[in-house]
Coordinates of C-alpha atoms and ligand atoms in Angstrom, one line a residue:
M144 CA 0.0 -0.1 0.0
V145 CA 1.1 3.4 -0.7
Y146 CA 0.6 6.5 1.6
N147 CA 0.4 9.6 -0.2
I148 CA -0.2 11.5 2.9
S149 CA 2.1 11.6 6.1
M150 CA 2.0 8.5 8.2
R151 CA 0.6 9.0 11.7
V152 CA 2.4 6.5 14.2
L153 CA 1.2 5.4 17.8
F154 CA 4.6 4.8 19.4
Y155 CA 3.7 2.4 22.4
A156 CA 5.5 2.0 25.9
A157 CA 7.4 5.3 25.1
K158 CA 10.0 6.2 27.6
S159 CA 11.9 9.3 28.1
F160 CA 14.9 8.1 26.3
D161 CA 12.8 6.9 23.5
R162 CA 10.9 10.5 23.0
D163 CA 14.5 12.2 23.1
S164 CA 16.2 10.0 20.4
F165 CA 13.2 9.9 18.2
D166 CA 12.5 13.5 18.9
A167 CA 16.0 14.7 18.1
I168 CA 15.9 13.2 14.5
S169 CA 12.0 13.6 13.7
D170 CA 12.6 17.1 11.9
Q171 CA 14.5 15.0 9.1
Y172 CA 11.3 13.0 8.5
P173 CA 8.5 15.8 8.2
D174 CA 5.9 13.2 6.7
I175 CA 6.0 11.1 9.8
E176 CA 4.0 12.1 12.9
I177 CA 4.2 10.4 16.0
D178 CA 2.3 10.4 19.1
Y179 CA 3.7 8.7 22.3
T180 CA 1.7 6.8 24.9
N181 CA 2.9 5.3 28.0
S182 CA 0.6 2.3 27.4
E183 CA 2.1 -1.3 26.5
L184 CA 0.8 -2.6 23.2
E185 CA -1.5 -5.6 23.7
P186 CA -4.8 -6.6 22.7
R187 CA -6.9 -4.4 24.8
S188 CA -4.5 -1.3 24.1
A189 CA -4.7 -1.7 20.4
K190 CA -7.7 0.0 20.4
M191 CA -6.0 3.2 21.0
A192 CA -4.4 3.1 17.5
E193 CA -8.0 4.2 16.0
G194 CA -7.0 6.7 13.5
Y195 CA -3.5 5.8 13.0
D196 CA -1.6 4.5 10.1
A197 CA 0.9 2.4 12.1
V198 CA 2.3 1.9 15.8
C199 CA 5.6 1.6 17.0
A200 CA 6.4 -1.4 19.6
F201 CA 9.2 -2.9 21.6
V202 CA 10.3 -6.2 22.9
S203 CA 7.7 -6.3 25.8
A204 CA 4.8 -5.7 23.6
N205 CA 2.4 -8.4 23.1
V206 CA 2.1 -8.5 19.1
G207 CA 0.3 -11.6 19.1
A208 CA -2.7 -12.6 16.9
K209 CA -5.3 -10.7 19.3
T210 CA -3.3 -7.4 18.9
L211 CA -2.5 -7.8 15.4
S212 CA -6.5 -8.6 14.6
A213 CA -7.6 -5.6 16.6
L214 CA -5.3 -3.2 14.9
A215 CA -6.2 -4.9 11.3
K216 CA -9.9 -3.9 12.3
L217 CA -8.7 -0.3 12.9
G218 CA -7.0 -0.3 9.4
V219 CA -3.7 -0.2 10.9
K220 CA -1.5 -1.7 8.4
I221 CA 2.1 -1.3 9.7
V222 CA 4.1 -2.1 12.8
L223 CA 7.1 -0.7 13.2
M224 CA 9.2 -2.6 15.9
R225 CA 11.8 -0.7 17.2
C226 CA 14.0 -3.6 18.2
A227 CA 15.8 -6.4 16.7
G228 CA 14.3 -9.5 18.1
Y229 CA 10.6 -10.3 17.0
D230 CA 10.0 -13.2 18.8
N231 CA 6.8 -11.4 20.4
V232 CA 5.4 -10.9 17.2
D233 CA 2.8 -13.5 15.2
T234 CA 4.4 -12.7 11.9
K235 CA 2.1 -15.6 10.4
K236 CA -0.9 -14.0 11.6
A237 CA 0.5 -10.7 10.3
K238 CA 1.1 -12.0 6.7
E239 CA -2.6 -13.4 6.8
L240 CA -3.7 -10.1 7.7
G241 CA -1.8 -8.2 5.6
I242 CA 0.1 -6.3 8.0
T243 CA 3.7 -5.2 7.3
I244 CA 6.3 -5.9 10.3
K245 CA 9.4 -4.0 9.9
I246 CA 12.2 -4.3 12.4
V247 CA 15.4 -3.0 13.3
P248 CA 17.7 -5.9 12.6
H249 CA 21.1 -4.2 13.2
Y250 CA 21.7 -1.0 15.4
S251 CA 24.7 -1.9 17.4
P252 CA 25.8 -5.2 18.2
E253 CA 28.5 -4.0 19.9
A254 CA 26.1 -2.4 22.9
V255 CA 25.0 -5.7 23.6
A256 CA 28.0 -7.7 23.5
E257 CA 29.8 -5.4 25.7
L258 CA 27.0 -5.7 28.2
A259 CA 27.2 -9.3 27.9
M260 CA 31.1 -9.0 28.8
G261 CA 30.0 -6.6 31.5
L262 CA 27.8 -9.0 33.1
A263 CA 30.3 -12.0 32.9
L264 CA 32.9 -9.7 34.6
A265 CA 30.3 -8.5 37.1
A266 CA 29.1 -11.9 38.0
N267 CA 32.7 -13.4 38.0
R268 CA 34.7 -10.7 40.1
R269 CA 31.3 -10.3 42.3
L270 CA 31.5 -6.2 41.4
C271 CA 28.0 -5.7 42.6
K272 CA 28.6 -7.2 46.1
S273 CA 31.8 -5.5 46.4
Y274 CA 30.4 -2.1 45.4
N275 CA 27.8 -2.2 48.2
R276 CA 30.5 -3.6 50.6
V277 CA 32.7 -0.5 49.9
R278 CA 29.8 1.8 50.0
D279 CA 29.2 0.7 53.5
N280 CA 32.7 1.0 54.4
N281 CA 33.5 -2.6 54.5
F282 CA 36.8 -3.4 52.8
N283 CA 36.4 -7.2 53.4
I284 CA 37.1 -8.9 50.3
D285 CA 36.0 -12.3 51.5
G286 CA 33.9 -14.4 49.1
L287 CA 34.7 -12.0 46.3
C288 CA 37.1 -14.2 44.4
G289 CA 37.0 -14.5 40.8
V290 CA 38.8 -16.5 38.1
N291 CA 40.9 -15.0 35.2
L292 CA 39.4 -15.0 31.8
S293 CA 42.6 -14.9 30.2
R294 CA 43.4 -18.3 28.4
K295 CA 40.1 -19.6 29.4
T296 CA 37.6 -20.9 26.8
A297 CA 34.4 -18.8 25.9
G298 CA 31.7 -20.7 24.1
I299 CA 29.6 -18.6 22.2
I300 CA 26.1 -19.9 20.9
G301 CA 25.0 -17.9 18.0
T302 CA 27.5 -16.3 15.9
G303 CA 25.4 -13.7 14.0
K304 CA 26.1 -9.9 14.8
I305 CA 26.1 -9.6 18.4
G306 CA 27.8 -12.9 18.9
T307 CA 30.6 -12.0 16.5
A308 CA 31.1 -8.9 18.4
M309 CA 31.1 -10.9 21.6
C310 CA 33.9 -13.2 20.0
C311 CA 35.7 -10.0 19.3
I312 CA 35.8 -8.9 22.9
C313 CA 36.7 -12.2 24.4
M314 CA 39.6 -12.6 22.0
G315 CA 40.6 -9.1 23.4
F316 CA 40.5 -11.0 26.9
G317 CA 42.9 -13.5 25.5
M318 CA 40.2 -16.1 25.6
R319 CA 40.0 -19.2 23.4
I320 CA 36.7 -19.4 21.4
I321 CA 34.6 -22.0 20.4
A322 CA 31.1 -21.6 18.9
Y323 CA 27.9 -23.2 17.8
D324 CA 25.6 -22.1 15.1
T325 CA 23.1 -23.8 12.8
H326 CA 24.9 -21.4 10.1
K327 CA 28.5 -20.9 10.6
N328 CA 29.6 -17.2 9.9
P329 CA 32.1 -17.4 7.2
L330 CA 34.0 -14.2 8.7
L331 CA 34.5 -16.3 11.8
E332 CA 35.7 -19.7 10.5
K333 CA 39.1 -19.0 10.4
L334 CA 39.2 -17.2 14.1
V335 CA 36.8 -19.6 16.0
E336 CA 36.4 -23.1 16.3
Y337 CA 32.7 -24.4 15.5
V338 CA 32.0 -27.6 17.6
S339 CA 28.6 -29.1 18.6
L340 CA 26.6 -27.8 21.5
D341 CA 27.6 -30.9 23.5
E342 CA 31.2 -30.0 23.1
L343 CA 30.7 -26.3 23.5
Y344 CA 28.9 -27.4 26.9
K345 CA 31.7 -29.6 28.0
R346 CA 34.6 -27.3 27.2
S347 CA 33.4 -23.8 28.0
D348 CA 34.6 -21.6 31.0
L349 CA 32.3 -18.6 30.1
I350 CA 29.0 -19.6 27.8
S351 CA 27.2 -16.3 26.0
L352 CA 23.9 -16.8 24.5
H353 CA 23.5 -14.9 21.1
C354 CA 20.9 -17.1 19.2
P355 CA 17.6 -15.7 18.6
L356 CA 14.3 -17.2 20.6
T357 CA 12.4 -19.7 18.3
E358 CA 10.6 -22.9 18.9
E359 CA 14.1 -25.0 18.4
T360 CA 15.9 -22.7 20.9
R361 CA 13.2 -22.5 23.4
H362 CA 14.6 -23.4 26.9
M363 CA 17.8 -24.8 25.1
I364 CA 19.5 -24.5 28.4
D365 CA 17.8 -27.0 30.7
I366 CA 18.7 -29.2 33.3
E367 CA 20.5 -31.7 30.7
A368 CA 22.4 -28.9 29.2
I369 CA 23.4 -27.7 32.5
K370 CA 24.5 -31.0 33.7
K371 CA 26.9 -30.9 30.7
M372 CA 28.5 -27.9 31.6
R373 CA 31.9 -27.7 33.2
D374 CA 31.7 -26.9 37.0
G375 CA 32.3 -23.3 37.7
V376 CA 31.1 -22.1 34.4
I377 CA 29.9 -18.5 34.0
L378 CA 26.8 -18.2 31.9
V379 CA 25.4 -14.9 30.4
N380 CA 22.1 -14.3 28.8
T381 CA 21.6 -11.1 26.8
S382 CA 19.6 -12.5 24.0
R383 CA 15.8 -14.0 25.2
G384 CA 14.9 -15.1 28.7
A385 CA 13.2 -17.9 27.4
L386 CA 16.4 -19.7 26.1
I387 CA 16.9 -20.9 29.6
N388 CA 14.5 -22.9 31.4
T389 CA 14.6 -20.9 34.7
T390 CA 13.4 -23.6 36.9
D391 CA 16.3 -25.6 35.7
L392 CA 18.9 -22.6 36.1
I393 CA 17.7 -22.3 39.8
K394 CA 18.5 -26.0 40.3
G395 CA 21.9 -25.6 38.6
I396 CA 22.8 -22.7 40.9
K397 CA 21.8 -25.0 43.7
M398 CA 23.7 -27.8 42.5
G399 CA 26.6 -25.1 42.5
K400 CA 27.2 -25.6 38.9
F401 CA 27.8 -21.9 38.3
H402 CA 30.8 -19.4 39.0
G403 CA 28.6 -16.8 38.1
V404 CA 25.4 -16.0 36.0
G405 CA 24.5 -12.7 34.2
L406 CA 21.1 -12.0 33.0
D407 CA 20.2 -9.0 31.0
V408 CA 17.0 -10.9 29.9
Y409 CA 14.8 -13.6 31.8
E410 CA 11.5 -15.4 31.4
E411 CA 9.2 -13.5 33.6
E412 CA 11.0 -10.1 32.6
A413 CA 7.6 -8.9 30.6
D414 CA 5.8 -7.6 34.0
D415 CA 9.2 -5.8 35.3
I416 CA 11.5 -4.4 32.8
Y417 CA 11.5 -0.4 32.6
Y418 CA 9.2 -0.3 35.7
D419 CA 10.1 0.9 39.3
H420 CA 8.8 -1.7 41.6
S421 CA 10.9 -0.7 44.5
N422 CA 7.9 -0.2 46.6
S423 CA 6.2 -3.6 45.9
I424 CA 6.6 -7.3 46.1
L425 CA 7.6 -8.5 43.0
P426 CA 4.6 -10.6 41.5
N427 CA 7.2 -13.0 39.5
P428 CA 8.6 -15.6 42.1
A429 CA 11.3 -16.9 39.9
T430 CA 12.7 -13.3 39.2
S431 CA 12.9 -12.6 43.2
R432 CA 14.7 -16.1 43.7
L433 CA 17.3 -15.3 41.0
L434 CA 17.8 -11.9 42.7
D435 CA 18.6 -13.9 46.0
Y436 CA 21.7 -16.0 44.7
P437 CA 25.4 -14.0 45.6
N438 CA 26.7 -15.6 42.2
V439 CA 23.7 -14.1 39.8
V440 CA 23.9 -10.6 38.4
M441 CA 20.8 -9.2 36.7
T442 CA 20.2 -6.2 34.5
S443 CA 16.8 -5.0 33.2
H444 CA 16.8 -5.7 29.2
Q445 CA 19.5 -2.8 28.9
G446 CA 21.9 -4.2 26.1
F447 CA 20.6 -2.0 23.4
Y448 CA 20.6 1.1 25.9
T449 CA 23.6 3.0 24.7
K450 CA 23.4 6.4 23.0
E451 CA 24.7 5.1 19.6
A452 CA 22.2 2.2 19.5
L453 CA 19.3 4.5 20.6
Y454 CA 20.2 6.8 17.6
A455 CA 20.6 4.0 15.2
I456 CA 17.2 2.6 16.4
A457 CA 15.5 5.9 16.0
E458 CA 17.1 6.4 12.4
T459 CA 16.1 3.1 11.2
T460 CA 12.7 3.4 12.7
L461 CA 11.9 6.4 10.9
Q462 CA 13.4 5.3 7.5
N463 CA 11.3 2.0 7.8
A464 CA 8.3 4.2 8.3
T465 CA 9.4 6.5 5.4
D466 CA 9.9 3.4 3.3
A467 CA 6.1 2.2 4.6
I468 CA 5.1 5.6 3.2
N469 CA 6.5 4.9 -0.3
G470 CA 5.4 1.5 -0.4
L471 CA 8.9 0.0 -0.2
R472 CA 9.6 -3.3 1.3
N473 CA 13.3 -3.9 2.4
E474 CA 15.3 -6.4 4.4
N475 CA 13.9 -5.2 7.4
D476 CA 10.5 -6.7 6.7
V477 CA 9.7 -10.0 8.5
A478 CA 6.1 -9.8 7.3
Ligands
NAI611 P1 21.6 -12.5 14.1 O1 20.3 -12.6 13.3 O2 22.6 -11.5 13.6 O3 22.2 -13.6 14.7 C1 21.6 -14.8 15.2 C2 22.3 -16.1 14.9 O4 22.0 -16.9 15.7 C3 22.5 -16.3 13.6 O5 23.9 -16.6 13.2 C4 21.9 -17.7 13.5 O6 22.1 -18.2 12.6 C5 21.7 -18.3 15.1 N1 21.1 -19.0 15.1 C6 19.7 -19.3 14.7 N2 19.0 -20.5 15.6 C7 20.2 -21.1 16.1 C8 20.1 -22.2 16.8 N3 19.0 -22.9 16.9 N4 21.4 -22.4 17.5 C9 22.4 -21.8 17.5 N5 22.5 -20.7 16.9 C10 21.2 -20.4 16.0 O7 21.2 -11.6 15.6 P2 21.8 -10.5 16.3 O8 21.5 -9.2 16.2 O9 23.3 -11.2 16.7 O10 20.8 -10.8 17.7 C11 20.8 -12.0 18.2 C12 19.7 -12.0 19.6 O11 20.0 -10.8 20.4 C13 18.2 -11.4 19.0 O12 17.5 -12.5 18.5 C14 17.5 -11.0 20.2 O13 16.9 -12.0 20.8 C15 18.8 -10.3 21.1 N6 18.9 -9.0 21.6 C16 19.1 -8.7 22.8 C17 19.1 -7.2 23.3 C18 19.3 -6.5 24.5 O14 18.8 -5.6 24.7 N7 19.6 -7.4 25.5 C19 19.2 -6.2 21.9 C20 19.2 -6.7 20.8 C21 19.1 -8.0 20.2

């Protein structure tokens, strides 16, 4: 469909950083009019999009069949996802309904990979505990002992854009890199050793997850996988929470399998991330449980959250909208 007039976009779950990065460049896109709402996109809030041509949503949205049907009834034909992963979008239903879904497939792989290494270091060297102790004038370092990463083995699962950036960072730390991917990355083949998943579990001192969430990868890290890992492994997930079976992760932590666990993403995150629950009791028991363990460091799905990444997300999303106005499909279309 070609839009001859300017496009009206309802921007769901808008945070101040979203408004800042989109408003900073919006004058370069005069054909696109954005209204922001704090509401999350889900079946009930979809009706707010009446009168809009497109909606803009993020990883925490529910862009399932019900939401898409509600949008289609209102004549909304474009969903602009301002993120790379789109496991929260029912692309099959979107195709059925003739809704175009555009994503931002690459904005700053380094932003996510750098956080992955940050989490590995924080979990390994107990940086959060250490910070809290020193702030409390407690300079005792008992219990904060870490391990060197240099000359250890990093196992990277998923060697696309972010996994590749993580391989480079791990090389900078003097690590040996082994990797698993269903499609080997030709750029990496001379630098890393591709192995089977079982071998990766067996040999890695640090395992970092960088593959998308699909039916195949859901719960790929379960108790069987955990049992195959080396004792004292560091596990980092900056990809999608459901790659790990949380119940099994908790079992593994209690078995003493992990030296450290760093999680930017976790299965129950949807209700929590980006909201201040400091005065309430968390509704999600597994998240509270994970927060209890001294060797677990968690962040709030902030891998994308650097100035460079925010700018690139805004630019690509607005370019996607412009392409949609002009009826152009591009490599960012997933439906
Ligand atoms: P990408 O598409 O460049 O790379 C994904 C890689 O995973 C590909 O090489 C693909 O072949 C591989 N893969 C697919 N199925 C696999 C399987 N069953 N086993 C092993 N590997 C498999 O994607 P990119 O940009 O590197 O992003 C990876 C993931 O990171 C995204 O899907 C998203 O879930 C997550 N992400 C997280 C962010 C955060 O803020 N924490 C921000 C951006 C992305």
